[in-house]
GROMACS .gro file of C-alpha atoms in nm:
model
  357
    1MET     CA    1   2.431  -0.759   3.004
    2SER     CA    2   2.612  -0.953   2.732
    3ASP     CA    3   2.899  -0.811   2.522
    4TRP     CA    4   2.679  -0.722   2.209
    5SER     CA    5   2.421  -0.574   2.423
    6ASN     CA    6   2.681  -0.335   2.590
    7GLU     CA    7   2.815  -0.228   2.228
    8ILE     CA    8   2.461  -0.151   2.121
    9TYR     CA    9   2.389   0.011   2.441
   10SER     CA   10   2.679   0.247   2.408
   11VAL     CA   11   2.606   0.333   2.045
   12ILE     CA   12   2.234   0.413   2.080
   13PHE     CA   13   2.235   0.572   2.442
   14GLU     CA   14   2.581   0.717   2.518
   15LYS     CA   15   2.667   0.913   2.187
   16ASN     CA   16   2.508   1.240   2.092
   17ARG     CA   17   2.189   1.275   1.887
   18LEU     CA   18   2.347   1.317   1.561
   19VAL     CA   19   2.574   1.000   1.584
   20ARG     CA   20   2.279   0.811   1.719
   21PHE     CA   21   2.072   0.909   1.426
   22GLY     CA   22   2.340   0.823   1.191
   23THR     CA   23   2.425   0.481   1.328
   24VAL     CA   24   2.081   0.382   1.379
   25THR     CA   25   1.980   0.478   1.013
   26LEU     CA   26   2.255   0.285   0.865
   27LEU     CA   27   2.177  -0.029   1.079
   28VAL     CA   28   1.827  -0.019   0.981
   29TYR     CA   29   1.924   0.028   0.631
   30LEU     CA   30   2.145  -0.264   0.634
   31PHE     CA   31   1.882  -0.480   0.801
   32PHE     CA   32   1.618  -0.397   0.540
   33ARG     CA   33   1.853  -0.428   0.250
   34PHE     CA   34   1.991  -0.776   0.343
   35ILE     CA   35   1.797  -0.923   0.648
   36PHE     CA   36   1.442  -0.810   0.602
   37PRO     CA   37   1.385  -0.997   0.256
   38LEU     CA   38   1.478  -1.326   0.405
   39ILE     CA   39   1.234  -1.303   0.718
   40ALA     CA   40   0.946  -1.111   0.544
   41PRO     CA   41   0.694  -1.397   0.565
   42PHE     CA   42   0.781  -1.472   0.909
   43PHE     CA   43   0.765  -1.103   1.001
   44LEU     CA   44   0.414  -1.082   0.858
   45ALA     CA   45   0.314  -1.390   1.044
   46PHE     CA   46   0.406  -1.228   1.371
   47ILE     CA   47   0.212  -0.932   1.283
   48LEU     CA   48  -0.093  -1.147   1.191
   49ILE     CA   49  -0.065  -1.355   1.514
   50THR     CA   50  -0.028  -1.037   1.730
   51LEU     CA   51  -0.326  -0.874   1.549
   52PHE     CA   52  -0.557  -1.167   1.596
   53TYR     CA   53  -0.429  -1.348   1.931
   54PRO     CA   54  -0.677  -1.153   2.145
   55MET     CA   55  -0.944  -1.252   1.917
   56LEU     CA   56  -0.830  -1.620   1.917
   57GLN     CA   57  -0.848  -1.614   2.298
   58HIS     CA   58  -1.188  -1.469   2.301
   59ILE     CA   59  -1.319  -1.726   2.067
   60GLN     CA   60  -1.152  -1.999   2.252
   61LYS     CA   61  -1.342  -1.919   2.566
   62ARG     CA   62  -1.668  -1.973   2.370
   63ILE     CA   63  -1.563  -2.280   2.154
   64PRO     CA   64  -1.353  -2.530   2.314
   65MET     CA   65  -1.096  -2.582   2.040
   66LYS     CA   66  -0.709  -2.574   2.030
   67LYS     CA   67  -0.581  -2.222   1.932
   68LYS     CA   68  -0.376  -2.358   1.640
   69PHE     CA   69  -0.697  -2.480   1.472
   70LEU     CA   70  -0.868  -2.146   1.524
   71ALA     CA   71  -0.570  -1.977   1.400
   72VAL     CA   72  -0.563  -2.184   1.074
   73GLY     CA   73  -0.946  -2.097   1.024
   74VAL     CA   74  -0.900  -1.732   1.072
   75LEU     CA   75  -0.591  -1.716   0.861
   76LEU     CA   76  -0.767  -1.929   0.566
   77LEU     CA   77  -1.050  -1.692   0.577
   78ILE     CA   78  -0.822  -1.398   0.542
   79LEU     CA   79  -0.616  -1.547   0.266
   80SER     CA   80  -0.942  -1.661   0.091
   81PHE     CA   81  -1.068  -1.299   0.088
   82ILE     CA   82  -0.728  -1.186  -0.047
   83SER     CA   83  -0.735  -1.447  -0.316
   84VAL     CA   84  -1.099  -1.341  -0.413
   85VAL     CA   85  -1.004  -0.982  -0.434
   86PHE     CA   86  -0.687  -1.073  -0.662
   87TRP     CA   87  -0.919  -1.308  -0.864
   88VAL     CA   88  -1.157  -1.033  -0.932
   89LEU     CA   89  -0.871  -0.784  -1.030
   90GLY     CA   90  -0.700  -1.073  -1.247
   91TYR     CA   91  -1.019  -1.169  -1.419
   92ASN     CA   92  -1.153  -0.823  -1.487
   93SER     CA   93  -0.771  -0.694  -1.594
   94SER     CA   94  -0.745  -0.985  -1.831
   95GLY     CA   95  -1.082  -0.892  -1.986
   96GLN     CA   96  -0.964  -0.527  -2.014
   97LEU     CA   97  -0.640  -0.626  -2.171
   98ASP     CA   98  -0.785  -0.834  -2.436
   99GLY     CA   99  -0.974  -0.522  -2.588
  100LEU     CA  100  -0.683  -0.289  -2.496
  101THR     CA  101  -0.608  -0.225  -2.864
  102ASP     CA  102  -0.970  -0.174  -2.963
  103PHE     CA  103  -1.014   0.060  -2.662
  104VAL     CA  104  -0.703   0.267  -2.765
  105GLU     CA  105  -0.820   0.312  -3.119
  106GLU     CA  106  -1.175   0.408  -2.990
  107ALA     CA  107  -1.025   0.642  -2.740
  108TYR     CA  108  -0.815   0.816  -3.010
  109ASP     CA  109  -1.127   0.878  -3.229
  110LYS     CA  110  -1.319   1.022  -2.931
  111ILE     CA  111  -1.041   1.255  -2.844
  112GLN     CA  112  -1.009   1.359  -3.202
  113ILE     CA  113  -1.380   1.444  -3.213
  114PHE     CA  114  -1.364   1.633  -2.894
  115LEU     CA  115  -1.052   1.809  -3.000
  116HIS     CA  116  -1.220   1.925  -3.344
  117GLN     CA  117  -1.520   2.057  -3.140
  118CYS     CA  118  -1.283   2.251  -2.901
  119CYS     CA  119  -1.071   2.383  -3.191
  120TYR     CA  120  -1.369   2.468  -3.399
  121SER     CA  121  -1.518   2.680  -3.108
  122LEU     CA  122  -1.184   2.870  -3.069
  123ASP     CA  123  -1.160   2.932  -3.435
  124GLY     CA  124  -1.142   3.328  -3.474
  125LYS     CA  125  -1.155   3.395  -3.096
  126PHE     CA  126  -0.862   3.559  -2.948
  127GLY     CA  127  -0.688   3.578  -3.279
  128TRP     CA  128  -0.627   3.190  -3.278
  129ASN     CA  129  -0.635   2.977  -3.590
  130GLY     CA  130  -0.858   2.659  -3.476
  131TYR     CA  131  -0.742   2.466  -3.783
  132GLU     CA  132  -0.381   2.515  -3.711
  133ILE     CA  133  -0.414   2.429  -3.335
  134GLU     CA  134  -0.599   2.117  -3.436
  135ASN     CA  135  -0.333   1.992  -3.675
  136PHE     CA  136  -0.071   2.065  -3.428
  137PHE     CA  137  -0.242   1.834  -3.170
  138VAL     CA  138  -0.333   1.571  -3.408
  139GLU     CA  139   0.029   1.530  -3.523
  140LYS     CA  140   0.135   1.505  -3.155
  141MET     CA  141  -0.150   1.256  -3.076
  142THR     CA  142  -0.061   1.037  -3.395
  143VAL     CA  143   0.301   0.995  -3.275
  144ILE     CA  144   0.201   0.903  -2.929
  145MET     CA  145  -0.058   0.644  -3.066
  146GLU     CA  146   0.183   0.486  -3.285
  147ASN     CA  147   0.429   0.459  -2.985
  148VAL     CA  148   0.163   0.300  -2.778
  149GLN     CA  149   0.053   0.057  -3.049
  150VAL     CA  150   0.402  -0.048  -3.152
  151GLN     CA  151   0.576  -0.055  -2.826
  152VAL     CA  152   0.342  -0.019  -2.510
  153ILE     CA  153   0.053  -0.262  -2.590
  154PRO     CA  154   0.294  -0.536  -2.708
  155ARG     CA  155   0.504  -0.530  -2.406
  156MET     CA  156   0.201  -0.525  -2.159
  157ILE     CA  157   0.054  -0.841  -2.379
  158SER     CA  158   0.390  -1.007  -2.371
  159SER     CA  159   0.446  -0.972  -1.996
  160SER     CA  160   0.204  -1.235  -1.906
  161TYR     CA  161   0.496  -1.484  -1.819
  162THR     CA  162   0.624  -1.213  -1.575
  163CYS     CA  163   0.284  -1.158  -1.432
  164PHE     CA  164   0.240  -1.529  -1.385
  165LYS     CA  165   0.593  -1.554  -1.228
  166GLY     CA  166   0.505  -1.268  -1.006
  167LEU     CA  167   0.157  -1.416  -0.891
  168PHE     CA  168   0.338  -1.765  -0.826
  169SER     CA  169   0.585  -1.565  -0.584
  170VAL     CA  170   0.306  -1.403  -0.410
  171VAL     CA  171   0.112  -1.733  -0.366
  172ALA     CA  172   0.450  -1.904  -0.240
  173PHE     CA  173   0.494  -1.586  -0.005
  174LEU     CA  174   0.150  -1.618   0.146
  175PHE     CA  175   0.173  -1.993   0.175
  176ILE     CA  176   0.499  -1.968   0.387
  177THR     CA  177   0.328  -1.669   0.594
  178LEU     CA  178   0.036  -1.932   0.674
  179ILE     CA  179   0.262  -2.200   0.778
  180ALA     CA  180   0.483  -1.972   0.978
  181ALA     CA  181   0.186  -1.822   1.168
  182ILE     CA  182   0.037  -2.174   1.261
  183LEU     CA  183   0.387  -2.281   1.393
  184MET     CA  184   0.449  -1.947   1.564
  185GLU     CA  185   0.109  -1.958   1.755
  186LYS     CA  186   0.202  -2.239   1.967
  187ASP     CA  187   0.508  -2.051   2.128
  188TYR     CA  188   0.371  -1.702   2.079
  189ASN     CA  189   0.315  -1.635   2.459
  190SER     CA  190   0.651  -1.777   2.563
  191PHE     CA  191   0.834  -1.597   2.295
  192ILE     CA  192   0.676  -1.258   2.412
  193GLU     CA  193   0.747  -1.332   2.773
  194TRP     CA  194   1.130  -1.403   2.689
  195LEU     CA  195   1.149  -1.077   2.515
  196LYS     CA  196   0.979  -0.878   2.798
  197THR     CA  197   1.181  -1.033   3.075
  198SER     CA  198   1.518  -1.079   2.928
  199GLU     CA  199   1.759  -0.833   3.000
  200ASP     CA  200   1.934  -0.827   2.677
  201THR     CA  201   1.626  -0.800   2.481
  202PHE     CA  202   1.399  -0.572   2.669
  203PHE     CA  203   1.510  -0.261   2.461
  204ILE     CA  204   1.450  -0.465   2.158
  205TRP     CA  205   1.093  -0.547   2.279
  206LYS     CA  206   1.010  -0.210   2.351
  207THR     CA  207   1.087  -0.115   1.997
  208VAL     CA  208   0.919  -0.391   1.839
  209GLU     CA  209   0.623  -0.314   2.070
  210GLY     CA  210   0.602   0.047   1.943
  211VAL     CA  211   0.639  -0.047   1.580
  212LEU     CA  212   0.390  -0.323   1.602
  213ASP     CA  213   0.141  -0.088   1.764
  214TYR     CA  214   0.218   0.157   1.483
  215ILE     CA  215   0.157  -0.127   1.210
  216ILE     CA  216  -0.150  -0.261   1.381
  217THR     CA  217  -0.328   0.073   1.418
  218PHE     CA  218  -0.230   0.152   1.051
  219ILE     CA  219  -0.358  -0.180   0.908
  220LYS     CA  220  -0.693  -0.148   1.120
  221ALA     CA  221  -0.743   0.201   0.991
  222GLN     CA  222  -0.648   0.157   0.635
  223GLY     CA  223  -0.851  -0.179   0.605
  224ILE     CA  224  -1.178   0.002   0.727
  225ILE     CA  225  -1.121   0.304   0.508
  226MET     CA  226  -1.029   0.079   0.203
  227LEU     CA  227  -1.341  -0.122   0.264
  228ILE     CA  228  -1.574   0.188   0.293
  229ILE     CA  229  -1.416   0.337  -0.032
  230ILE     CA  230  -1.445  -0.002  -0.225
  231VAL     CA  231  -1.817  -0.021  -0.138
  232THR     CA  232  -1.883   0.329  -0.214
  233CYS     CA  233  -1.696   0.344  -0.547
  234SER     CA  234  -1.854   0.003  -0.668
  235SER     CA  235  -2.194   0.105  -0.559
  236VAL     CA  236  -2.189   0.466  -0.710
  237LEU     CA  237  -2.021   0.364  -1.035
  238TRP     CA  238  -2.278   0.087  -1.055
  239ALA     CA  239  -2.573   0.314  -1.013
  240ALA     CA  240  -2.422   0.556  -1.272
  241GLY     CA  241  -2.429   0.261  -1.514
  242ILE     CA  242  -2.057   0.247  -1.572
  243SER     CA  243  -1.917  -0.092  -1.691
  244GLY     CA  244  -1.701  -0.281  -1.468
  245SER     CA  245  -1.810  -0.086  -1.173
  246ILE     CA  246  -1.690  -0.361  -0.906
  247PHE     CA  247  -1.346  -0.395  -1.067
  248TRP     CA  248  -1.301  -0.009  -1.077
  249GLY     CA  249  -1.431   0.018  -0.724
  250ILE     CA  250  -1.209  -0.258  -0.599
  251LEU     CA  251  -0.899  -0.109  -0.775
  252ALA     CA  252  -0.974   0.242  -0.663
  253GLY     CA  253  -0.997   0.143  -0.287
  254CYS     CA  254  -0.674  -0.065  -0.314
  255LEU     CA  255  -0.503   0.242  -0.474
  256ASP     CA  256  -0.631   0.484  -0.230
  257VAL     CA  257  -0.392   0.358   0.029
  258LEU     CA  258  -0.107   0.508  -0.179
  259PRO     CA  259  -0.036   0.875  -0.103
  260PHE     CA  260  -0.095   1.116  -0.395
  261ILE     CA  261  -0.227   0.824  -0.629
  262GLY     CA  262  -0.545   0.754  -0.447
  263THR     CA  263  -0.883   0.711  -0.611
  264GLY     CA  264  -0.816   0.979  -0.870
  265ILE     CA  265  -0.585   0.759  -1.077
  266VAL     CA  266  -0.908   0.554  -1.139
  267LEU     CA  267  -1.188   0.796  -1.117
  268VAL     CA  268  -1.053   1.105  -1.290
  269PRO     CA  269  -0.963   0.887  -1.624
  270ILE     CA  270  -1.319   0.724  -1.605
  271ALA     CA  271  -1.467   1.077  -1.573
  272ILE     CA  272  -1.270   1.216  -1.898
  273TRP     CA  273  -1.390   0.883  -2.071
  274GLN     CA  274  -1.763   0.952  -1.999
  275LEU     CA  275  -1.707   1.304  -2.102
  276LEU     CA  276  -1.555   1.201  -2.450
  277ASN     CA  277  -1.864   0.977  -2.480
  278GLY     CA  278  -2.106   1.246  -2.413
  279TYR     CA  279  -2.230   1.101  -2.086
  280TYR     CA  280  -2.170   1.437  -1.894
  281VAL     CA  281  -2.391   1.324  -1.581
  282ALA     CA  282  -2.175   1.015  -1.554
  283ALA     CA  283  -1.860   1.230  -1.574
  284ALA     CA  284  -1.985   1.477  -1.302
  285VAL     CA  285  -2.093   1.178  -1.071
  286CYS     CA  286  -1.719   1.034  -1.117
  287LEU     CA  287  -1.575   1.353  -1.014
  288ALA     CA  288  -1.811   1.394  -0.728
  289LEU     CA  289  -1.718   1.053  -0.633
  290TYR     CA  290  -1.356   1.145  -0.629
  291ILE     CA  291  -1.408   1.446  -0.401
  292ALA     CA  292  -1.635   1.232  -0.184
  293CYS     CA  293  -1.333   0.974  -0.155
  294ILE     CA  294  -1.097   1.230  -0.061
  295PHE     CA  295  -1.340   1.355   0.217
  296ILE     CA  296  -1.390   1.007   0.354
  297ARG     CA  297  -1.009   0.944   0.400
  298GLU     CA  298  -0.952   1.306   0.548
  299PHE     CA  299  -1.264   1.242   0.809
  300LEU     CA  300  -1.194   0.891   0.872
  301GLU     CA  301  -0.809   0.881   0.905
  302PRO     CA  302  -0.765   1.112   1.213
  303LYS     CA  303  -1.081   0.960   1.391
  304LEU     CA  304  -0.922   0.595   1.326
  305ILE     CA  305  -0.554   0.696   1.378
  306GLY     CA  306  -0.545   1.011   1.567
  307GLU     CA  307  -0.189   1.118   1.704
  308ARG     CA  308  -0.093   0.756   1.797
  309LEU     CA  309   0.152   0.743   1.509
  310GLY     CA  310   0.351   1.032   1.590
  311ILE     CA  311   0.523   1.074   1.252
  312ALA     CA  312   0.449   1.375   1.028
  313PRO     CA  313   0.286   1.272   0.690
  314VAL     CA  314   0.557   1.445   0.505
  315LEU     CA  315   0.803   1.234   0.670
  316MET     CA  316   0.605   0.926   0.578
  317MET     CA  317   0.614   1.052   0.224
  318LEU     CA  318   0.988   1.090   0.251
  319GLY     CA  319   1.009   0.722   0.380
  320LEU     CA  320   0.796   0.621   0.078
  321TYR     CA  321   1.010   0.795  -0.173
  322ALA     CA  322   1.346   0.703  -0.019
  323GLY     CA  323   1.220   0.333   0.012
  324ILE     CA  324   1.131   0.310  -0.370
  325LYS     CA  325   1.458   0.464  -0.463
  326LEU     CA  326   1.657   0.221  -0.237
  327PHE     CA  327   1.446  -0.099  -0.243
  328GLY     CA  328   1.250  -0.065  -0.583
  329VAL     CA  329   0.884  -0.170  -0.567
  330ALA     CA  330   0.923  -0.336  -0.223
  331GLY     CA  331   1.018   0.009  -0.109
  332ILE     CA  332   0.633   0.107  -0.104
  333ILE     CA  333   0.634  -0.122   0.238
  334GLU     CA  334   1.004  -0.122   0.346
  335GLY     CA  335   1.055   0.247   0.316
  336PRO     CA  336   0.789   0.358   0.575
  337LEU     CA  337   0.831   0.062   0.777
  338ALA     CA  338   1.205   0.153   0.799
  339LEU     CA  339   1.129   0.513   0.901
  340ILE     CA  340   0.910   0.376   1.179
  341VAL     CA  341   1.191   0.160   1.325
  342ILE     CA  342   1.430   0.451   1.307
  343TYR     CA  343   1.175   0.665   1.491
  344GLN     CA  344   1.098   0.409   1.766
  345LEU     CA  345   1.467   0.323   1.819
  346LEU     CA  346   1.549   0.705   1.874
  347LYS     CA  347   1.224   0.736   2.073
  348GLU     CA  348   1.305   0.458   2.310
  349SER     CA  349   1.657   0.561   2.353
  350ASP     CA  350   1.550   0.918   2.436
  351TYR     CA  351   1.329   0.778   2.690
  352CYS     CA  352   1.587   0.552   2.850
  353ARG     CA  353   1.821   0.840   2.863
  354ARG     CA  354   1.581   1.061   3.029
  355THR     CA  355   1.489   0.792   3.308
  356GLN     CA  356   1.844   0.720   3.365
  357SER     CA  357   1.958   1.083   3.413
   0.00000   0.00000   0.00000
């Protein structure tokens, strides 16, 4: 082994578990803080090639074409699909944003009517004064509405430049990922062989292999669940006669991936809005759909992922929370990924210690 390999080996294998955990955690944090942002497109390209390489080999047996051209075709299809999804979300979001002020005012009027009816029904019951309760809530709502109209809405509308800048960054990121994947495909086999056979990189390869297995399993499972929820939500909302059903269905499916946010952040407000408008059946359908989406995820996730991941959900939630605190919005991805790397490093080190003792 080289000198640097011996140093890493002594830290990860020969120290006690607490020291190993602290050292590995610190190294992983430094990696994700300073190095990962620089290599993120190439990391994603490596995952895509690993994910689709068996399929490319299978297609090449049937179609006599160079693998790099097949890779270009597959990746372009994926990027086109992602672009269509972003376009649908962006187009519908811009339409929703244009009428946001009118929607807020309409919602305020509906809530006021609903509140008046509730307070009227409570008047005189349990010793409550419905008129005073209504005035109290109306005063609070008026303050909230003024803040929304004066501060929140203008900021949302004026943030179009920031949104455009973010969209440009995403497009540039995906373009670099596409080019990196095409270039990486050529040397993929030789690179994997080098990682597997080199004495210095074998431990790194075992860790990378475990992390990739985790990521690929997770991506496949979440992709299937997301697609099912998007189709289910869009179809049911369309059948219920709710405007913008495709947009809300796609948004609900995308947000369902996030823990404790899920489809509820979309379907519950829609149900409340339908209730305020007097569409009680549509409101009940939205709530029933929300419950159905929960059951879909709870049923499919164990079937598609099972026990392969090996990390408790509460630890993944901890990784998500710590990632957001440490890395900002990017921590939604970097936090759980860092936790997976830490888990895999400690797991491989324990395995190597057991085999050597």
